[in-house]
PDB file of C-alpha atoms in Angstrom:
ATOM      1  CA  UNK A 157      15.250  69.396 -32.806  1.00  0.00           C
ATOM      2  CA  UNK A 158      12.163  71.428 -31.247  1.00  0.00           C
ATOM      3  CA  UNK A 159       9.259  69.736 -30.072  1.00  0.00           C
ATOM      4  CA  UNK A 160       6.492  69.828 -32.808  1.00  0.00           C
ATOM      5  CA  UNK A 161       2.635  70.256 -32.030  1.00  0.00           C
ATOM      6  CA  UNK A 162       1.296  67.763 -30.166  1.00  0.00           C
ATOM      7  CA  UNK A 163      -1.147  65.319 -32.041  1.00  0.00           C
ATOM      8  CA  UNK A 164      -3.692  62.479 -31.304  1.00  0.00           C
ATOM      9  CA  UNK A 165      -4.303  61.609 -34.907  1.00  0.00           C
ATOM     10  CA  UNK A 166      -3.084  61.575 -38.652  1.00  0.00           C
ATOM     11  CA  UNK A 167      -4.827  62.170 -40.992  1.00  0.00           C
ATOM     12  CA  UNK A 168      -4.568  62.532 -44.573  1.00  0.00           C
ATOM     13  CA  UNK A 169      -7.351  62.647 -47.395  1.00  0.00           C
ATOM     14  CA  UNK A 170      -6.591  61.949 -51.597  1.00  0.00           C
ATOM     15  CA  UNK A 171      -8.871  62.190 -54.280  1.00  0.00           C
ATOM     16  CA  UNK A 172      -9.871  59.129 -55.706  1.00  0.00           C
ATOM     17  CA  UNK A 173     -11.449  58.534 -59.793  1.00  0.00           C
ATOM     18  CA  UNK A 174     -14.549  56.148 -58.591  1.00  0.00           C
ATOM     19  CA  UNK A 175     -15.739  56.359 -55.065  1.00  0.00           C
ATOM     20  CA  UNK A 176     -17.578  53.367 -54.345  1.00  0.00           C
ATOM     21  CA  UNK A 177     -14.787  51.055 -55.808  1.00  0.00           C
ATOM     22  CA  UNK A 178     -12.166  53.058 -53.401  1.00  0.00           C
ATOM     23  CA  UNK A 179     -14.304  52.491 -50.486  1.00  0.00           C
ATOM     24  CA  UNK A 180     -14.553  48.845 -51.063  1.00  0.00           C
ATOM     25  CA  UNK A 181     -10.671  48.713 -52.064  1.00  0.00           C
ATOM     26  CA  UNK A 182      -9.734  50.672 -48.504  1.00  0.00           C
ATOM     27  CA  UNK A 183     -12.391  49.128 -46.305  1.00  0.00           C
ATOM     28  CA  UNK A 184     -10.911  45.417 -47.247  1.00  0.00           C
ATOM     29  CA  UNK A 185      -7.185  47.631 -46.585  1.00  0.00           C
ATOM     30  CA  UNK A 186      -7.808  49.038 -43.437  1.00  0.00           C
ATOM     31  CA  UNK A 187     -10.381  46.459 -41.701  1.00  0.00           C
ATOM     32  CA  UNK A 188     -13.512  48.861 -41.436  1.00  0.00           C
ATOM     33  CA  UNK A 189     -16.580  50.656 -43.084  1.00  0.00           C
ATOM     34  CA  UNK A 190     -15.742  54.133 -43.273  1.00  0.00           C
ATOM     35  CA  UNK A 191     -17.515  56.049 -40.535  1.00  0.00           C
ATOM     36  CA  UNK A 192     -18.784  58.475 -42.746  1.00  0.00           C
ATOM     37  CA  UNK A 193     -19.801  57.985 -46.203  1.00  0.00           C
ATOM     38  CA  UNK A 194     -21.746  60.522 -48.402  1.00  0.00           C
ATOM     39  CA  UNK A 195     -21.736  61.154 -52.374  1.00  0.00           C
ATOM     40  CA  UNK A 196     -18.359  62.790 -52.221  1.00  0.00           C
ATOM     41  CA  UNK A 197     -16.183  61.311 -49.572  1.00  0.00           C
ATOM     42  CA  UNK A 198     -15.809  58.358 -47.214  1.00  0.00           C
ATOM     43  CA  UNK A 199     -13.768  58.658 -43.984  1.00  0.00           C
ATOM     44  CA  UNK A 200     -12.286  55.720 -42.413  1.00  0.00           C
ATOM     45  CA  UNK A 201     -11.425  55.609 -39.012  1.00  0.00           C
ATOM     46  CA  UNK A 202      -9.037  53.859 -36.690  1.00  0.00           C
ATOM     47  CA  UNK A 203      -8.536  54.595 -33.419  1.00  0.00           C
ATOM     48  CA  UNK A 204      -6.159  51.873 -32.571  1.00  0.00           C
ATOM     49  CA  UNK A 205      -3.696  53.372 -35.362  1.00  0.00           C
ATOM     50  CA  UNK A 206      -4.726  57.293 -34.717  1.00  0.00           C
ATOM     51  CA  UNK A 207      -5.651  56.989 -38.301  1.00  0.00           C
ATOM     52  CA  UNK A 208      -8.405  59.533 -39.939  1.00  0.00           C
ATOM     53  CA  UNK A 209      -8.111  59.223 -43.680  1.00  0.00           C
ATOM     54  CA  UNK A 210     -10.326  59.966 -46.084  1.00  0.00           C
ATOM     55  CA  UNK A 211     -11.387  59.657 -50.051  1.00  0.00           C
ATOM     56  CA  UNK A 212     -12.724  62.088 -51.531  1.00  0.00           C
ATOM     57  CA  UNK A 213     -14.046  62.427 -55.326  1.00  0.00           C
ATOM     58  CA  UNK A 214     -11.518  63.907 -58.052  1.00  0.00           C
ATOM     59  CA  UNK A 215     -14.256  66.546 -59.378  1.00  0.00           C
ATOM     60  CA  UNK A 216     -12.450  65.781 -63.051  1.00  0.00           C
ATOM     61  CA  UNK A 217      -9.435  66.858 -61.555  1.00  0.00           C
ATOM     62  CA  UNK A 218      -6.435  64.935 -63.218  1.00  0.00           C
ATOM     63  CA  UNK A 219      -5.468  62.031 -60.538  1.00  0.00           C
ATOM     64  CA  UNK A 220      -1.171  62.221 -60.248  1.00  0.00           C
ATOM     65  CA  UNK A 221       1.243  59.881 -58.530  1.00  0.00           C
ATOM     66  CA  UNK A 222       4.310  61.994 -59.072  1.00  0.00           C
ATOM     67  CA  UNK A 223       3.908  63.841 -55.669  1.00  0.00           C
ATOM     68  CA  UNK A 224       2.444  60.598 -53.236  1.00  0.00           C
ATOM     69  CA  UNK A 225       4.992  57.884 -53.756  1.00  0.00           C
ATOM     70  CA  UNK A 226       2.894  55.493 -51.562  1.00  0.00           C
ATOM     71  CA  UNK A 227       0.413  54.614 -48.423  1.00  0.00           C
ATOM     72  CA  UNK A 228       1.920  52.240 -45.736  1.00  0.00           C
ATOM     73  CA  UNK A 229       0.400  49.377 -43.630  1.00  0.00           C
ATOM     74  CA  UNK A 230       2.815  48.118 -40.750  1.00  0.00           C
ATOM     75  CA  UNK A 231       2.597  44.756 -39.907  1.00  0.00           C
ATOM     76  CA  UNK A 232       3.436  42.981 -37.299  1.00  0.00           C
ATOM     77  CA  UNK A 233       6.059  40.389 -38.874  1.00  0.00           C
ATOM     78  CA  UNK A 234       6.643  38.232 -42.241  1.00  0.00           C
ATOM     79  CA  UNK A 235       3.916  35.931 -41.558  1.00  0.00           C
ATOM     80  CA  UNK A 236       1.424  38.695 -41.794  1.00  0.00           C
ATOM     81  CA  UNK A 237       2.919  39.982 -44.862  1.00  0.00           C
ATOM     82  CA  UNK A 238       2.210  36.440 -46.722  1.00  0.00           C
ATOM     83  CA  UNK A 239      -0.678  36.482 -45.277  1.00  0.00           C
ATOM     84  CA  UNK A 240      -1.982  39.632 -46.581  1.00  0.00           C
ATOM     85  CA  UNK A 241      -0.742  38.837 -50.008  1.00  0.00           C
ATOM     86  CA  UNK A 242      -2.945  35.804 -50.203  1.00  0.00           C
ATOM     87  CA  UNK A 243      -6.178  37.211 -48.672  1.00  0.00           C
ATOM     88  CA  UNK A 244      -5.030  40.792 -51.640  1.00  0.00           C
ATOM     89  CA  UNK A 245      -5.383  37.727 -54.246  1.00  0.00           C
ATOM     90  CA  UNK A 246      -8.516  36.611 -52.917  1.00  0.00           C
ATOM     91  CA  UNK A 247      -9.977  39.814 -52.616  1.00  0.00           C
ATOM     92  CA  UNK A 248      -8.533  40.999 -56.147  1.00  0.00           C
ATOM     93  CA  UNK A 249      -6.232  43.646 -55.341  1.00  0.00           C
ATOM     94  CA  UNK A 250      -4.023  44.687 -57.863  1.00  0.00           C
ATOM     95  CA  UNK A 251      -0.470  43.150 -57.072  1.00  0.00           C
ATOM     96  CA  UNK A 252       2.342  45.206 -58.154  1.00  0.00           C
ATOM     97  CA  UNK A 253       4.997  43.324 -56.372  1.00  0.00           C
ATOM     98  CA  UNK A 254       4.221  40.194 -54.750  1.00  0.00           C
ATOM     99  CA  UNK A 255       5.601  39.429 -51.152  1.00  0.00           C
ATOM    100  CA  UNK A 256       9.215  39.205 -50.496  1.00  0.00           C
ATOM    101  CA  UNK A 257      11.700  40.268 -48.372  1.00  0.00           C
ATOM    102  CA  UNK A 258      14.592  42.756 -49.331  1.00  0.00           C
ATOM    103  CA  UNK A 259      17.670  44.224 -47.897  1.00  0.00           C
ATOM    104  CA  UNK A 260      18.851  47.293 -49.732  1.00  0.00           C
ATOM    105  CA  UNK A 261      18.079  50.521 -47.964  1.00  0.00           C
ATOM    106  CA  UNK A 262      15.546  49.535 -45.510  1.00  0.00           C
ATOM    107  CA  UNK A 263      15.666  45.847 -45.212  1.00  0.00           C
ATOM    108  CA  UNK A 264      12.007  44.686 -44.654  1.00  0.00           C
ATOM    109  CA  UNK A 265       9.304  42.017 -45.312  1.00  0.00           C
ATOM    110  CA  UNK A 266       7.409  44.149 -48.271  1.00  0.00           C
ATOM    111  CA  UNK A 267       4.086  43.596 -50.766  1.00  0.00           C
ATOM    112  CA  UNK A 268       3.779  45.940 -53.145  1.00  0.00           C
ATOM    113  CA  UNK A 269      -0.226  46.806 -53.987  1.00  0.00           C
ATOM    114  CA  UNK A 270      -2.172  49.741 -56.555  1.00  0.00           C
ATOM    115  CA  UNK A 271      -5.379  50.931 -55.369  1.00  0.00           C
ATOM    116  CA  UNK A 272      -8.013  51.217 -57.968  1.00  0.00           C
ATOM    117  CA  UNK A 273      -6.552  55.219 -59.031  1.00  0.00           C
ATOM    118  CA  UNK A 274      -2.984  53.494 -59.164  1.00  0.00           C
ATOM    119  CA  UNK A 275      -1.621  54.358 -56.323  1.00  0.00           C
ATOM    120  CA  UNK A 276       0.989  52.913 -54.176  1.00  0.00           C
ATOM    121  CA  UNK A 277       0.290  50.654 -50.643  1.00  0.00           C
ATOM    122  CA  UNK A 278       3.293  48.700 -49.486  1.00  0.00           C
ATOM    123  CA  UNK A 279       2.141  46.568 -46.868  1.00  0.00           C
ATOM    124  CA  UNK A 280       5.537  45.846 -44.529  1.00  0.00           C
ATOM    125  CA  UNK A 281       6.767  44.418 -41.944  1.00  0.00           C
ATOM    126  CA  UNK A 282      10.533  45.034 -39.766  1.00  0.00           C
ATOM    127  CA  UNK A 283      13.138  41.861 -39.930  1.00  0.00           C
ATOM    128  CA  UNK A 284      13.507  40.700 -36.558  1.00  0.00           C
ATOM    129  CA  UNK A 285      17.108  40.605 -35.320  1.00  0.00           C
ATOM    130  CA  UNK A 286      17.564  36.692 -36.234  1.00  0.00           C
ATOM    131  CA  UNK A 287      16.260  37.267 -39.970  1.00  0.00           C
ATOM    132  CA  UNK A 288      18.734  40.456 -40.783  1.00  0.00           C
ATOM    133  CA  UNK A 289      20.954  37.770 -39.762  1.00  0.00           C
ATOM    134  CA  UNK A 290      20.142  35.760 -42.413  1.00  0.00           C
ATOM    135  CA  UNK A 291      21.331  38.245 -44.958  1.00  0.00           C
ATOM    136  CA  UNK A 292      22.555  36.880 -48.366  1.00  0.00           C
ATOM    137  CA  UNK A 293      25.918  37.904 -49.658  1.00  0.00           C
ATOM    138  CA  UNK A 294      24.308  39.373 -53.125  1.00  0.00           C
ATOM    139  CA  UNK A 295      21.208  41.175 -50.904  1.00  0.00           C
ATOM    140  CA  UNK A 296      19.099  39.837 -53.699  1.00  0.00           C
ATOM    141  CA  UNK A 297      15.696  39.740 -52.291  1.00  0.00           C
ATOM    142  CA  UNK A 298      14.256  36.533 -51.637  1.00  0.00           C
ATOM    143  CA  UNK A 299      10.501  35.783 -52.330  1.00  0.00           C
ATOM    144  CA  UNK A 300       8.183  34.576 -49.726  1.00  0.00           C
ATOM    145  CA  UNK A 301       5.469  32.619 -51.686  1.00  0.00           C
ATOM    146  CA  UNK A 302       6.970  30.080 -54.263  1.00  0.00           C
ATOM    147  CA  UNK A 303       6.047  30.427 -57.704  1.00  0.00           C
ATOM    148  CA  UNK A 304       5.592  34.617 -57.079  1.00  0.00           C
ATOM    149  CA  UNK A 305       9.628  34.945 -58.262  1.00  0.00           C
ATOM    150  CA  UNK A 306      10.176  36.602 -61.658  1.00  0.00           C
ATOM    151  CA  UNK A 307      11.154  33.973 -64.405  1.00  0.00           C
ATOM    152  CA  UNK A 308      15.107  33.737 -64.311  1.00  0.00           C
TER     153      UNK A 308
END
């Protein structure tokens, strides 16, 4: 494989229906104000992840989640993952799948939340070595907070 371009940064940008309620939903995501804010965008800045994102307004433009499958947070292990779930309830993020760890494909510590448009954010974590160890023989996943399974 060649080298690609050097970068110091990613940074991606998606149209959003409401601005003000994105701003509020990816401040509380990504632990800051944005940087910039004016009547049609808000950039959010992270230096400590290289991250430059930004919402922008949708103009009318028909919002689709056929081509972005999802954002990504990376945490640092399963604790954190719990942990964001409860402080997502708190803040009253829209839980699509609730915290749990699964082993098909990837195997990972995963949350599953919608931003206010719909779209995708699976907060994650990697299994250490000792927990893929741990591995059930049916690699059903197994829920992290009790009461968050679906009925049987």
């Amino acid at each position: 494989m060649p080298d690609g371009p050097p970068s110091d940064e990613f940074h991606a940008s998606i149209r959003v229906a409401d601005l003000a309620t994105s701003v509020r939903f990816y401040a509380w995501l990504l632990g800051t104000w944005p940087k910039d804010w004016t009547h049609r965008y808000a950039t959010f800045i992270r230096p400590d992840l290289n991250l430059n994102f930004v919402v922008v307004v949708s103009d009318g433009k028909e919002l689709h989640h056929d081509t972005l499958y999802h954002l990504g947070v990376g945490m640092s292990d399963r604790e954190a993952v719990v942990d964001a779930y409860h402080r997502a309830v708190s803040f009253g993020a829209h839980v699509e799948k609730p915290p749990r760890t699964t082993w098909k494909g990837t195997p990972l510590h995963e949350l599953w939340l919608k931003d206010p448009d719909g779209t995708l954010i699976e907060i994650y974590a990697r299994l250490t070595e000792a927990q893929l160890a741990e591995k059930p023989a049916d690699e059903m996943p197994i829920f992290l907070v009790p009461g968050t399974e679906p009925p049987a």
